[in-house]
mmCIF file of C-alpha atoms in Angstrom:
data_model
loop_
_atom_site.group_PDB
_atom_site.id
_atom_site.type_symbol
_atom_site.label_atom_id
_atom_site.label_comp_id
_atom_site.label_asym_id
_atom_site.label_seq_id
_atom_site.Cartn_x
_atom_site.Cartn_y
_atom_site.Cartn_z
ATOM 1 C CA MET A 1 -15.726 -4.819 -3.284
ATOM 2 C CA THR A 2 -15.056 -7.485 -0.753
ATOM 3 C CA ALA A 3 -11.090 -8.097 -0.297
ATOM 4 C CA ALA A 4 -9.454 -10.330 2.334
ATOM 5 C CA PHE A 5 -5.651 -10.992 3.256
ATOM 6 C CA ASN A 6 -4.143 -13.676 4.681
ATOM 7 C CA LEU A 7 -1.819 -11.915 6.728
ATOM 8 C CA ALA A 8 0.050 -15.266 7.481
ATOM 9 C CA PRO A 9 3.243 -15.484 5.723
ATOM 10 C CA SER A 10 3.105 -18.467 3.428
ATOM 11 C CA THR A 11 6.071 -20.876 2.831
ATOM 12 C CA ASP A 12 7.275 -19.043 -0.140
ATOM 13 C CA GLU A 13 7.156 -15.343 1.890
ATOM 14 C CA LEU A 14 9.619 -16.601 4.109
ATOM 15 C CA ASP A 15 13.550 -16.656 4.397
ATOM 16 C CA LEU A 16 14.353 -19.847 5.869
ATOM 17 C CA PRO A 17 13.606 -23.282 4.972
ATOM 18 C CA VAL A 18 10.151 -24.900 5.205
ATOM 19 C CA GLU A 19 11.520 -27.552 7.336
ATOM 20 C CA ALA A 20 12.229 -24.622 10.157
ATOM 21 C CA LEU A 21 8.175 -24.171 10.233
ATOM 22 C CA ASP A 22 6.106 -26.354 12.587
ATOM 23 C CA ALA A 23 3.168 -28.171 11.050
ATOM 24 C CA ALA A 24 0.379 -24.727 10.899
ATOM 25 C CA GLY A 25 3.224 -23.209 8.644
ATOM 26 C CA ARG A 26 4.593 -21.166 11.752
ATOM 27 C CA LEU A 27 7.530 -19.753 13.095
ATOM 28 C CA PRO A 28 8.904 -21.701 16.244
ATOM 29 C CA ALA A 29 8.101 -20.391 19.597
ATOM 30 C CA ASP A 30 11.997 -21.047 19.728
ATOM 31 C CA GLU A 31 12.821 -18.682 17.231
ATOM 32 C CA LEU A 32 10.042 -16.300 18.232
ATOM 33 C CA ASP A 33 11.498 -16.251 21.467
ATOM 34 C CA ALA A 34 14.830 -15.519 20.259
ATOM 35 C CA ALA A 35 13.803 -12.581 18.212
ATOM 36 C CA ALA A 36 11.866 -11.343 21.427
ATOM 37 C CA ARG A 37 14.934 -10.874 23.149
ATOM 38 C CA ASP A 38 17.462 -10.050 20.463
ATOM 39 C CA LEU A 39 14.840 -7.351 20.049
ATOM 40 C CA GLU A 40 13.858 -6.024 23.131
ATOM 41 C CA ASP A 41 15.968 -3.025 23.148
ATOM 42 C CA ALA A 42 15.902 -2.264 19.624
ATOM 43 C CA ASP A 43 15.051 0.847 17.843
ATOM 44 C CA PRO A 44 12.021 0.576 15.461
ATOM 45 C CA GLU A 45 14.449 1.090 12.148
ATOM 46 C CA THR A 46 16.044 -1.863 13.856
ATOM 47 C CA ILE A 47 12.984 -4.088 14.139
ATOM 48 C CA LEU A 48 11.756 -3.171 10.608
ATOM 49 C CA ALA A 49 14.828 -4.166 9.530
ATOM 50 C CA TRP A 50 14.828 -7.780 10.766
ATOM 51 C CA THR A 51 11.439 -7.836 9.728
ATOM 52 C CA TYR A 52 12.280 -6.707 6.191
ATOM 53 C CA GLU A 53 15.277 -9.281 6.157
ATOM 54 C CA ARG A 54 12.987 -12.223 7.309
ATOM 55 C CA PHE A 55 9.942 -12.147 5.397
ATOM 56 C CA ARG A 56 9.685 -11.415 1.671
ATOM 57 C CA ARG A 57 6.118 -9.933 1.608
ATOM 58 C CA VAL A 58 5.463 -7.240 4.609
ATOM 59 C CA ALA A 59 2.712 -4.708 4.919
ATOM 60 C CA ILE A 60 2.056 -2.354 6.871
ATOM 61 C CA VAL A 61 -1.639 -1.636 7.677
ATOM 62 C CA THR A 62 -2.659 2.042 8.650
ATOM 63 C CA SER A 63 -5.303 4.075 9.478
ATOM 64 C CA LEU A 64 -3.393 7.232 8.988
ATOM 65 C CA GLN A 65 -2.220 8.125 12.168
ATOM 66 C CA ALA A 66 1.090 9.907 12.743
ATOM 67 C CA GLY A 67 2.726 6.799 14.278
ATOM 68 C CA THR A 68 1.817 4.331 10.948
ATOM 69 C CA VAL A 69 3.149 7.349 8.521
ATOM 70 C CA VAL A 70 6.386 7.474 10.592
ATOM 71 C CA LEU A 71 6.671 3.536 10.145
ATOM 72 C CA ILE A 72 5.834 3.991 6.393
ATOM 73 C CA ASP A 73 8.757 6.720 6.131
ATOM 74 C CA MET A 74 11.267 4.441 8.112
ATOM 75 C CA ALA A 75 10.290 1.585 5.972
ATOM 76 C CA SER A 76 10.484 3.317 2.406
ATOM 77 C CA ARG A 77 14.423 4.047 3.240
ATOM 78 C CA LEU A 78 14.835 0.065 3.807
ATOM 79 C CA ARG A 79 12.327 -0.989 0.784
ATOM 80 C CA SER A 80 11.994 0.386 -2.939
ATOM 81 C CA GLU A 81 8.524 -0.263 -2.273
ATOM 82 C CA VAL A 82 6.429 -0.308 0.435
ATOM 83 C CA GLU A 83 3.176 -2.658 0.823
ATOM 84 C CA VAL A 84 1.069 -0.185 2.322
ATOM 85 C CA ILE A 85 -2.935 -1.688 3.576
ATOM 86 C CA THR A 86 -5.937 0.570 4.510
ATOM 87 C CA LEU A 87 -9.514 0.676 4.857
ATOM 88 C CA ASP A 88 -11.807 2.642 3.571
ATOM 89 C CA THR A 89 -15.209 2.546 5.147
ATOM 90 C CA GLY A 90 -17.334 5.015 2.859
ATOM 91 C CA ARG A 91 -17.340 7.528 5.296
ATOM 92 C CA LEU A 92 -13.696 8.493 5.102
ATOM 93 C CA PRO A 93 -13.108 12.716 5.363
ATOM 94 C CA GLN A 94 -12.189 14.314 2.668
ATOM 95 C CA GLU A 95 -9.139 15.227 4.419
ATOM 96 C CA THR A 96 -8.229 11.178 4.822
ATOM 97 C CA HIS A 97 -8.258 10.708 0.828
ATOM 98 C CA GLU A 98 -5.734 13.718 0.037
ATOM 99 C CA LEU A 99 -3.370 12.497 3.120
ATOM 100 C CA ILE A 100 -3.488 8.636 1.188
ATOM 101 C CA ASP A 101 -2.675 11.145 -1.828
ATOM 102 C CA GLU A 102 0.219 12.201 -0.085
ATOM 103 C CA VAL A 103 1.233 9.564 0.940
ATOM 104 C CA ARG A 104 1.371 8.066 -2.337
ATOM 105 C CA ARG A 105 3.449 11.277 -3.872
ATOM 106 C CA ARG A 106 5.795 11.329 -1.025
ATOM 107 C CA PHE A 107 6.754 7.556 -0.728
ATOM 108 C CA PRO A 108 7.652 4.611 -3.152
ATOM 109 C CA VAL A 109 4.476 3.038 -1.848
ATOM 110 C CA LYS A 110 2.268 0.394 -2.755
ATOM 111 C CA PHE A 111 -1.214 1.571 -1.476
ATOM 112 C CA ASN A 112 -3.926 -0.764 -1.336
ATOM 113 C CA VAL A 113 -6.997 0.666 -0.521
ATOM 114 C CA LEU A 114 -10.222 -1.706 0.734
ATOM 115 C CA SER A 115 -13.358 -1.040 0.946
ATOM 116 C CA PRO A 116 -15.900 -3.350 1.999
ATOM 117 C CA ASP A 117 -19.360 -4.306 -0.006
ATOM 118 C CA PRO A 118 -21.476 -1.390 -0.450
ATOM 119 C CA ARG A 119 -24.444 -4.322 0.054
ATOM 120 C CA GLU A 120 -23.048 -5.632 2.822
ATOM 121 C CA ILE A 121 -22.847 -2.261 4.509
ATOM 122 C CA ALA A 122 -26.425 -1.820 3.573
ATOM 123 C CA ALA A 123 -27.373 -4.503 5.173
ATOM 124 C CA MET A 124 -25.180 -4.283 8.483
ATOM 125 C CA THR A 125 -26.744 -0.762 9.053
ATOM 126 C CA GLY A 126 -30.454 -1.836 8.167
ATOM 127 C CA GLU A 127 -30.095 -4.209 11.007
ATOM 128 C CA HIS A 128 -28.143 -2.040 13.552
ATOM 129 C CA GLY A 129 -28.344 1.484 12.049
ATOM 130 C CA ASP A 130 -25.615 4.157 11.102
ATOM 131 C CA ASN A 131 -23.619 4.615 14.295
ATOM 132 C CA LEU A 132 -22.546 0.631 15.774
#
């Protein structure tokens, strides 16, 4: 399965009027500068809370390292369902699959495990070898 996500927020995913966005649908630089100043010394929970207050759709993208599992824990204290995205390359060790299951059991998450198209992988490794 080939899946692609556009992680740029659409106007219906922002908690601000459409007219507050620039022509490309981005937050204005002055607003981003203000957020950077306001959040510069903030703790991670405050930054996550700001993000969830500002955007309707937030996803934590993880390779299941300790730091992102901590973020999932923090986010689950702020939201009843946290969207999480990871990539299964088809070469993950069993322990990683077990960790995905544990995160699903432990936290209120919507876990999206994306996998590349096996035909595309076969073509790529056929051209470049197994160890890219």
